[in-house]
XYZ file of C-alpha atoms in Angstrom:
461
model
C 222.862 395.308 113.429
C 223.038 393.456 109.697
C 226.138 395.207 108.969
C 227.818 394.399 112.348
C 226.786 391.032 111.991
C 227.691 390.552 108.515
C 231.423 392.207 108.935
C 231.806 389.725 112.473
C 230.708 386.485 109.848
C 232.947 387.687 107.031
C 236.262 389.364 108.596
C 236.273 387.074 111.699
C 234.538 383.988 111.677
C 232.298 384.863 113.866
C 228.314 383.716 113.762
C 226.008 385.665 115.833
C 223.117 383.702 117.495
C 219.861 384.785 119.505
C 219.045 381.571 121.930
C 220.840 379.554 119.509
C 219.370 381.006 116.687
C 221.371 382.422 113.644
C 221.385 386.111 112.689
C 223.576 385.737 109.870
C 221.937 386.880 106.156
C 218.776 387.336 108.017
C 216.436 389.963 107.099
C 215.081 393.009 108.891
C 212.116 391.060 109.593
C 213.883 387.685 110.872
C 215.753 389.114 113.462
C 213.015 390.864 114.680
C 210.951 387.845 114.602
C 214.287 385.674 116.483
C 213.774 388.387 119.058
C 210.231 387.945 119.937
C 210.238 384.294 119.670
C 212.881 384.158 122.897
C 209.407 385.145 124.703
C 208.380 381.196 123.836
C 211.470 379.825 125.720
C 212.827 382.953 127.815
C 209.041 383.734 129.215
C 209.427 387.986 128.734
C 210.537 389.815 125.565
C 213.487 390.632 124.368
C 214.380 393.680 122.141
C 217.058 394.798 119.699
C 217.160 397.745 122.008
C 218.822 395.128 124.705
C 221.101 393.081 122.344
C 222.286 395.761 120.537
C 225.101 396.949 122.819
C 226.377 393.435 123.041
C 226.990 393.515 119.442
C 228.632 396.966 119.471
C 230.910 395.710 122.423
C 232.224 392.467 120.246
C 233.638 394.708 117.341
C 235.994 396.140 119.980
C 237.216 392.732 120.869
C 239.720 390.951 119.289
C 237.500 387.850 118.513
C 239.009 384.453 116.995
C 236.131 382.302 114.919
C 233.275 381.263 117.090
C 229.327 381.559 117.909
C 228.022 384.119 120.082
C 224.653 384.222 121.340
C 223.419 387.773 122.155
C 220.544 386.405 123.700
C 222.581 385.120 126.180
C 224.455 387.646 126.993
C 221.645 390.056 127.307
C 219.867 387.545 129.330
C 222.803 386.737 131.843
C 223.778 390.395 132.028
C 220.529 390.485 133.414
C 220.741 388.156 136.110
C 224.089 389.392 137.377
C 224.219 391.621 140.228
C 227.786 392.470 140.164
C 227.641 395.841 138.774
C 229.760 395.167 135.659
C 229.278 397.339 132.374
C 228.088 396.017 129.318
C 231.812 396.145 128.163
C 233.173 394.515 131.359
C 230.695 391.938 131.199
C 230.612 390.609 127.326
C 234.523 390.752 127.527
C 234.449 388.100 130.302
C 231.734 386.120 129.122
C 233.718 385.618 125.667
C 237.079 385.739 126.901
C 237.681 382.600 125.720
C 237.464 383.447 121.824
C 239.784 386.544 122.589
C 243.431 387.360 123.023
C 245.443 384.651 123.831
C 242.607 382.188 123.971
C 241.126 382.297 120.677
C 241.361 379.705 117.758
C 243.116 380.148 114.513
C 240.785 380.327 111.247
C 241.353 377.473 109.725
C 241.293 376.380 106.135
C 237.820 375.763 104.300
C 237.356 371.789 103.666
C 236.055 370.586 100.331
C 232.421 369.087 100.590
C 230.903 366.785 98.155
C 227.314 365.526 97.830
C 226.037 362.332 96.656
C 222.554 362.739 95.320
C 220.982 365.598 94.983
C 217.008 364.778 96.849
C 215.256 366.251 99.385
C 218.140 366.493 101.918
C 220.767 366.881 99.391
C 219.170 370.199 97.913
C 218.384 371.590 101.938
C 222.100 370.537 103.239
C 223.433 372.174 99.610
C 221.023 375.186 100.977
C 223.019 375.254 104.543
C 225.892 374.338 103.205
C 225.967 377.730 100.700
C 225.034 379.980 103.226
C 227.807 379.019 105.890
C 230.007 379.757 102.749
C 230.164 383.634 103.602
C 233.767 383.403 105.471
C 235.074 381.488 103.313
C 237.064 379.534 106.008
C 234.495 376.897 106.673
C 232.586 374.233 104.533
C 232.827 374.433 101.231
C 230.327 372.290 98.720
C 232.032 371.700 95.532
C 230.340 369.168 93.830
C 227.378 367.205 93.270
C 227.600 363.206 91.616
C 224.181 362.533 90.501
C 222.858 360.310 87.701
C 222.164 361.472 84.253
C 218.382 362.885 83.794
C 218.190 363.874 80.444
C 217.656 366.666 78.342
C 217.751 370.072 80.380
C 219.421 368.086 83.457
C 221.677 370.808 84.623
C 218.794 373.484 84.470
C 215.789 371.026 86.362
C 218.157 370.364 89.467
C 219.345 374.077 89.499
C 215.474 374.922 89.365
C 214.806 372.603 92.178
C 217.508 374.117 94.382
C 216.117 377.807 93.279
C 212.524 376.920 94.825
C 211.222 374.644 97.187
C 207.289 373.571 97.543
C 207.793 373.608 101.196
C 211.185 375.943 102.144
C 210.125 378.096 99.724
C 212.887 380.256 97.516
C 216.577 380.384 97.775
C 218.084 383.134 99.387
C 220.227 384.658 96.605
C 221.280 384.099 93.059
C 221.527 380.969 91.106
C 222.794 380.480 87.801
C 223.562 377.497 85.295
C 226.704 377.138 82.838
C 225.657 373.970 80.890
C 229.276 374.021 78.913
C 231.111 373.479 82.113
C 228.610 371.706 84.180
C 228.201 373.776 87.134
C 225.610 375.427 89.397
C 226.967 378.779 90.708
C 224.847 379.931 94.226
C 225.458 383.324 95.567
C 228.917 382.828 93.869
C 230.017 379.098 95.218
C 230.890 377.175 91.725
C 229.493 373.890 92.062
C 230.229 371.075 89.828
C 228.158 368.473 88.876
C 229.109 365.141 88.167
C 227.020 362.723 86.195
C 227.847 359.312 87.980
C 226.342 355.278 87.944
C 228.913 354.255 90.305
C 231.579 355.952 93.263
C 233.934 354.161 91.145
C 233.669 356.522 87.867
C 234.511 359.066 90.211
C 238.693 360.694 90.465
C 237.485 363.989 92.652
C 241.411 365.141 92.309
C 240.542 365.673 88.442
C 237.727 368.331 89.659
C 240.567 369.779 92.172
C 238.962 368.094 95.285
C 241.086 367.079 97.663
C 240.818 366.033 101.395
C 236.917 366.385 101.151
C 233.885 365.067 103.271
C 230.982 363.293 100.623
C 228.330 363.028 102.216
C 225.822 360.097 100.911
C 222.079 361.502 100.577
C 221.342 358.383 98.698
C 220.582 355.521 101.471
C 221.935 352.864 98.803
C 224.563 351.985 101.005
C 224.626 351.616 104.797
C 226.910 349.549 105.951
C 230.995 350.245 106.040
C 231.740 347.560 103.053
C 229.255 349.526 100.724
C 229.563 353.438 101.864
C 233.473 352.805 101.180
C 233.252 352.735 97.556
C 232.960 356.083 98.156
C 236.839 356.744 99.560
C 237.892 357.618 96.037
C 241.286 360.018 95.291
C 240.127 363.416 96.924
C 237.239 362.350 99.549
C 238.909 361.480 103.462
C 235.749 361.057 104.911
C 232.093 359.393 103.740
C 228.525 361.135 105.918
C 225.479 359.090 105.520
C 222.248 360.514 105.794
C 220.349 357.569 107.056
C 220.999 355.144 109.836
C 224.419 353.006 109.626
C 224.252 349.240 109.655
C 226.550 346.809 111.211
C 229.751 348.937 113.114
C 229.352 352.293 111.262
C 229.289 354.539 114.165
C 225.194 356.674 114.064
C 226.115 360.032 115.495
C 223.425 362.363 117.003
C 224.758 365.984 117.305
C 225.102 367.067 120.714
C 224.503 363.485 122.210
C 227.412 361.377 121.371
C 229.522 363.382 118.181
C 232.187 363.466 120.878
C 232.585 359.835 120.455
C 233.708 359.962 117.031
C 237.185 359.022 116.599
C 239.498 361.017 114.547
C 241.017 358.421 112.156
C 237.135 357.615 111.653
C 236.334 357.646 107.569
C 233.097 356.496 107.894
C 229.808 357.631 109.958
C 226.127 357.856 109.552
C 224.305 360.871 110.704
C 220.997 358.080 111.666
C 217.320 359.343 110.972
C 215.354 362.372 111.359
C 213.512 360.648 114.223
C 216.349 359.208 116.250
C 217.837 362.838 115.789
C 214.410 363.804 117.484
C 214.166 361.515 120.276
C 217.491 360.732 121.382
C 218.629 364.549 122.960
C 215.354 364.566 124.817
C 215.383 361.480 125.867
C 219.277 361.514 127.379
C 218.298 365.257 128.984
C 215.519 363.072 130.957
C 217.860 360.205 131.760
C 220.484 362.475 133.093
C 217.618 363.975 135.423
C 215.069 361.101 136.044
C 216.149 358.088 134.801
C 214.568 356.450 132.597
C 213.107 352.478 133.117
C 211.575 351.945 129.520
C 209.934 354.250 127.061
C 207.776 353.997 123.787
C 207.775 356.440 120.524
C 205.234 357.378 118.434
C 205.933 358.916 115.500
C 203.409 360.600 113.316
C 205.605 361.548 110.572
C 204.835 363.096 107.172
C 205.206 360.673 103.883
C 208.147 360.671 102.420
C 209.218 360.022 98.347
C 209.745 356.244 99.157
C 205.872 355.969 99.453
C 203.765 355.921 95.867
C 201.464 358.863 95.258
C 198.677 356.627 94.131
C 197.712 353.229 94.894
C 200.650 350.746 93.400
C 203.073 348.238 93.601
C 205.704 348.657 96.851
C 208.269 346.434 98.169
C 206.612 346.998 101.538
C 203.407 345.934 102.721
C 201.985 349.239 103.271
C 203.465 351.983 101.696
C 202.145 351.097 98.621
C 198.912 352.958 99.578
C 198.147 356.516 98.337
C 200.247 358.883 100.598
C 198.381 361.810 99.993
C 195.072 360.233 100.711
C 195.670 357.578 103.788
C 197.523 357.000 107.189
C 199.977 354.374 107.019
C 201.110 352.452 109.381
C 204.866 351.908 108.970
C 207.689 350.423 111.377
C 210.568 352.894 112.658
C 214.095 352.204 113.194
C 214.682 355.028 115.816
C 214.161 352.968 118.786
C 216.848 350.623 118.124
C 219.212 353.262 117.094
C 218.684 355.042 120.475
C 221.073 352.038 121.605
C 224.086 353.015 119.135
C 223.531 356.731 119.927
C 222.738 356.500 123.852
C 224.403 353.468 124.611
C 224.434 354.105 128.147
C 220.706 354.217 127.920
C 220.020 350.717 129.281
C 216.259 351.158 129.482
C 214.230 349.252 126.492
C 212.824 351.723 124.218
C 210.128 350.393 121.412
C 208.812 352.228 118.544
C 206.493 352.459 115.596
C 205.140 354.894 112.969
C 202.625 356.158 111.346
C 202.529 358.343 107.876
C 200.154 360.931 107.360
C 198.946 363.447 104.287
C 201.116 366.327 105.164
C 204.505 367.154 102.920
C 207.005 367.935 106.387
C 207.047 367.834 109.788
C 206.442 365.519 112.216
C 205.927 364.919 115.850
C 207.151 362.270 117.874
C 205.519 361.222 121.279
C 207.887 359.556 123.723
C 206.409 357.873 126.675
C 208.687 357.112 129.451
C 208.469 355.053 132.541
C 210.515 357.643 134.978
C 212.983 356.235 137.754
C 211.494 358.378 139.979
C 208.076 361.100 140.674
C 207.559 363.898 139.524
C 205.174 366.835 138.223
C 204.420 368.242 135.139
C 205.941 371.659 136.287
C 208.916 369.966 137.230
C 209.836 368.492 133.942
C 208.530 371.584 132.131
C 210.528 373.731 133.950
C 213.660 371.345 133.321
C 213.133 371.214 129.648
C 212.644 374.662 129.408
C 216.411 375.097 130.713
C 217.969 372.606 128.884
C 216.580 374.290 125.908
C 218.165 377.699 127.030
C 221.157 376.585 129.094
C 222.592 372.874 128.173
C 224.459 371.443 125.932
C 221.744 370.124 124.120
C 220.315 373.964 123.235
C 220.666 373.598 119.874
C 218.870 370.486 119.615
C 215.983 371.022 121.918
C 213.901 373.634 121.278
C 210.452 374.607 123.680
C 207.395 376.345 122.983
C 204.545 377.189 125.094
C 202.073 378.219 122.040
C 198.569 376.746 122.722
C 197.716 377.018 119.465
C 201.192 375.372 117.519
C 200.488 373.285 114.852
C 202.846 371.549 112.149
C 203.840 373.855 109.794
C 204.781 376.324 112.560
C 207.671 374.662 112.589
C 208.990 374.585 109.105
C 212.414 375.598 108.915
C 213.213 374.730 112.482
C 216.987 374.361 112.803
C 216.808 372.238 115.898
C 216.588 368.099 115.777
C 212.871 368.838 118.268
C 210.820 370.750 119.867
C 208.894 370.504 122.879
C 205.409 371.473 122.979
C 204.448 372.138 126.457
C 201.020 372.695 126.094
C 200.909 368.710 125.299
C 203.331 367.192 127.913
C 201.836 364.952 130.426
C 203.016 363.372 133.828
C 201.579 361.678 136.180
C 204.106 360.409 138.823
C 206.459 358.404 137.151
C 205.152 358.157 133.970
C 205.942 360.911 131.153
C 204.366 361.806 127.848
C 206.591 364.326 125.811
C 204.924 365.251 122.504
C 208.496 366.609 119.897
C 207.633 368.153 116.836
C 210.431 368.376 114.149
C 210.747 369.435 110.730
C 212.019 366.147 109.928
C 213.608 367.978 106.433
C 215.778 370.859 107.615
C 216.066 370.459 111.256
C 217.857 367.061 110.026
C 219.362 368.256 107.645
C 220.807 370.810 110.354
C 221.906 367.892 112.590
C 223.413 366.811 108.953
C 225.816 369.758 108.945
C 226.592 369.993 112.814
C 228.518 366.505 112.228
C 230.004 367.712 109.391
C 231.492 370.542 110.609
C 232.784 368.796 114.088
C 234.466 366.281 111.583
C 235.758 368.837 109.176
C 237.077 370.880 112.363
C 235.500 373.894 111.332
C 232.873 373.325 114.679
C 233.797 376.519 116.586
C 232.795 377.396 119.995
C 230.007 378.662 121.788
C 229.937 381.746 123.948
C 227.923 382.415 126.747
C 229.370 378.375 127.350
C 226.678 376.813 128.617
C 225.823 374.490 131.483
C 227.064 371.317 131.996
């Protein structure tokens, strides 16, 4: 399967997914492990032994770039009664990324990123592995601010290993004389920066390029415009927008952005986690008013020890206290969902763990229902809507946090912990609130970029 999978990514543009799940540069192990997790969500196994023809079948296809999700197919395949081979069945489920009907590779677009934290290193992490066909994203620079002796090597050495994500998969090297990380062969510049305005990308060979600001110094469309320097079309934040810069939740409402747009904010890790759930339950239920929760892990903007902070709170020992906080993902449901007419109020507490968080949304329903019900219709939304790729569903009695590390979807419903009781609703969402972000983070930037290809099975509207 690697082989196949790695020829379809490289040759064709084409990413092969298990229930949404990517198979590309995975290990032995991984895909194994993809394939026994679709027991969480699909409720039965599911072996190589059954995806495995579907893959043969799509190198005798003339495929254009897109996703395919194997899973699907295998699972569908299942479920039809027609008769059809595996052959006659994969062609027509992907006929729309063949022949005729499939999309032209495009060119790669320049990406650069603006500080180089937390989500900067994990979206340069994505970001370098969607690199392999060379006809999608491309990150060629990083505009930080100067750290001193050894500079170059520290943030290389910070990319190469990760407390929490643990190492980077591949090579990294560092050529101090030219400035530059090279990862699994991408040159990366950086750029020691104060200001966007010491910055002429076109000198570096940048052109057209989407920057994307991990720095939160600027929200609003006055300040994150510094940024439109010669070479960079389009400015990403990676925090929520103030004022009328647009706060764009994958999957929800990315449709919505308009194409002459330069300027958009990606919102928070939390609205990302709330906001698909909660329009999958509007579309079915309605929903009157809700709450959130969240109990999220502590972040770098709270002090390790006891000291000084701008805010009341945070100034308390992270590792060693909660802390209450305020959240601003209930009034950015409103810019996201803005057909969402319900009130929706929200706080926050930080506790002592490093990532992942859960958020529990209660919601006053527009109409009964059961906890089976609403299981049962989250379970499918996770497999078959729109929205599959940021809801996710377990059943584990025993999850925890850290299970969910490295998720690449904005949440994840834990089933085990849902409650209803007639019109009332308590869903508990866990979400690495790191990488499945910073996930949600790339999603936008590819749909902007064009470089967003389609998915095949489609799903259900």
């Amino acid at each position: 399967m690697i082989p196949i999978i790695g020829k379809l990514h490289r040759e064709q543009d084409v990413t092969v997914l298990v229930h949404s799940r990517s198979l590309v540069n995975k290990s032995v192990v991984s895909i194994l492990k993809t394939h026994r997790f679709a027991r969480q969500i699909a409720g039965e196994e599911l072996s190589v032994t059954e995806t495995l023809p579907f893959l043969q079948t799509l190198t005798t296809l003339d495929l254009g770039p897109s996703q395919i999700d194997i899973g699907m197919l295998a699972a569908e395949y299942k479920a039809d009664s027609r008769g059809l081979t595996v052959e006659e069945f994969t062609a027509e489920a992907v006929a729309g990324a063949t022949g005729a009907n499939k999309i032209e590779r495009r060119d790669g677009r320049d990406v650069v990123l603006y500080g180089f934290g937390r989500i900067g290193r994990l979206v340069a992490r994505l970001l370098i592995e969607k690199a392999g066909s060379g006809n999608g994203l491309r990150l060629r620079a990083i505009v930080v601010r100067g750290g001193g002796e050894a500079d170059l090597v520290k943030r290389a050495s910070l990319l190469r290993r990760d407390s929490i994500h643990g190492q980077f998969q591949g090579t990294i090297t560092v050529d101090e004389a030219n400035s530059t990380i090279v990862a699994n062969g991408n040159t990366i510049k950086v750029i020691y920066a104060n200001d966007p305005s010491e910055v002429d990308y076109t000198a570096y060979g940048i052109e057209n390029a989407i920057l994307i600001d991990n720095t939160g110094k600027w929200r609003d469309r006055e300040g994150l415009s510094k940024h439109l320097r010669p070479g960079i079309d389009k400015v990403v934040l990676t925090a929520p927008g103030k004022g009328d810069v647009p706060n764009i939740v994958h999957g929800v409402n990315h449709d919505t952005i308009k194409p002459d747009e330069q300027i958009l904010s990606c919102a928070s890790c939390t609205t990302n986690a709330i906001v698909p759930p909660l329009k999958a339950m509007d579309d079915e239920y309605g929903v009157l008013r809700g709450h959130v929760e969240t109990v999220h892990s502590f972040t770098n903007d709270q002090n390790l020890l006891d000291n000084y902070h701008k805010a009341d709170r945070r100034g308390r020992s992270a590792p060693l206290n909660m802390v209450i906080t305020e959240t601003g993902a209930a009034s950015a449901v409103a810019k996201a969902l803005p057909e969402l007419k319900a009130p929706i109020t929200g706080s926050s507490i930080r506790v002592p763990v490093p990532d992942v968080s859960i958020a529990i949304l209660s919601l006053r329903l527009g109409r009964e229902t059961t906890r089976d019900e609403v299981l049962e219709y989250l379970r499918d939304v996770s497999l078959h809507s729109p929205l599959k790729r940021q809801i996710d569903f377990t059943t584990a009695p025993d999850a925890v946090s850290m299970d969910f590390v490295g998720s690449r979807h904005a949440s994840i419903v834990d089933a085990g912990a849902t409650k209803v009781d007639g019109d009332n609703a308590i869903l508990y969402l866990w979400y690495d609130n790191e990488f499945g972000y910073s996930c949600q983070v790339i999603r936008v930037v590819q749909h902007v970029s064009g470089v967003e290809y389609p998915t095949f099975p489609a799903p259900a509207v």
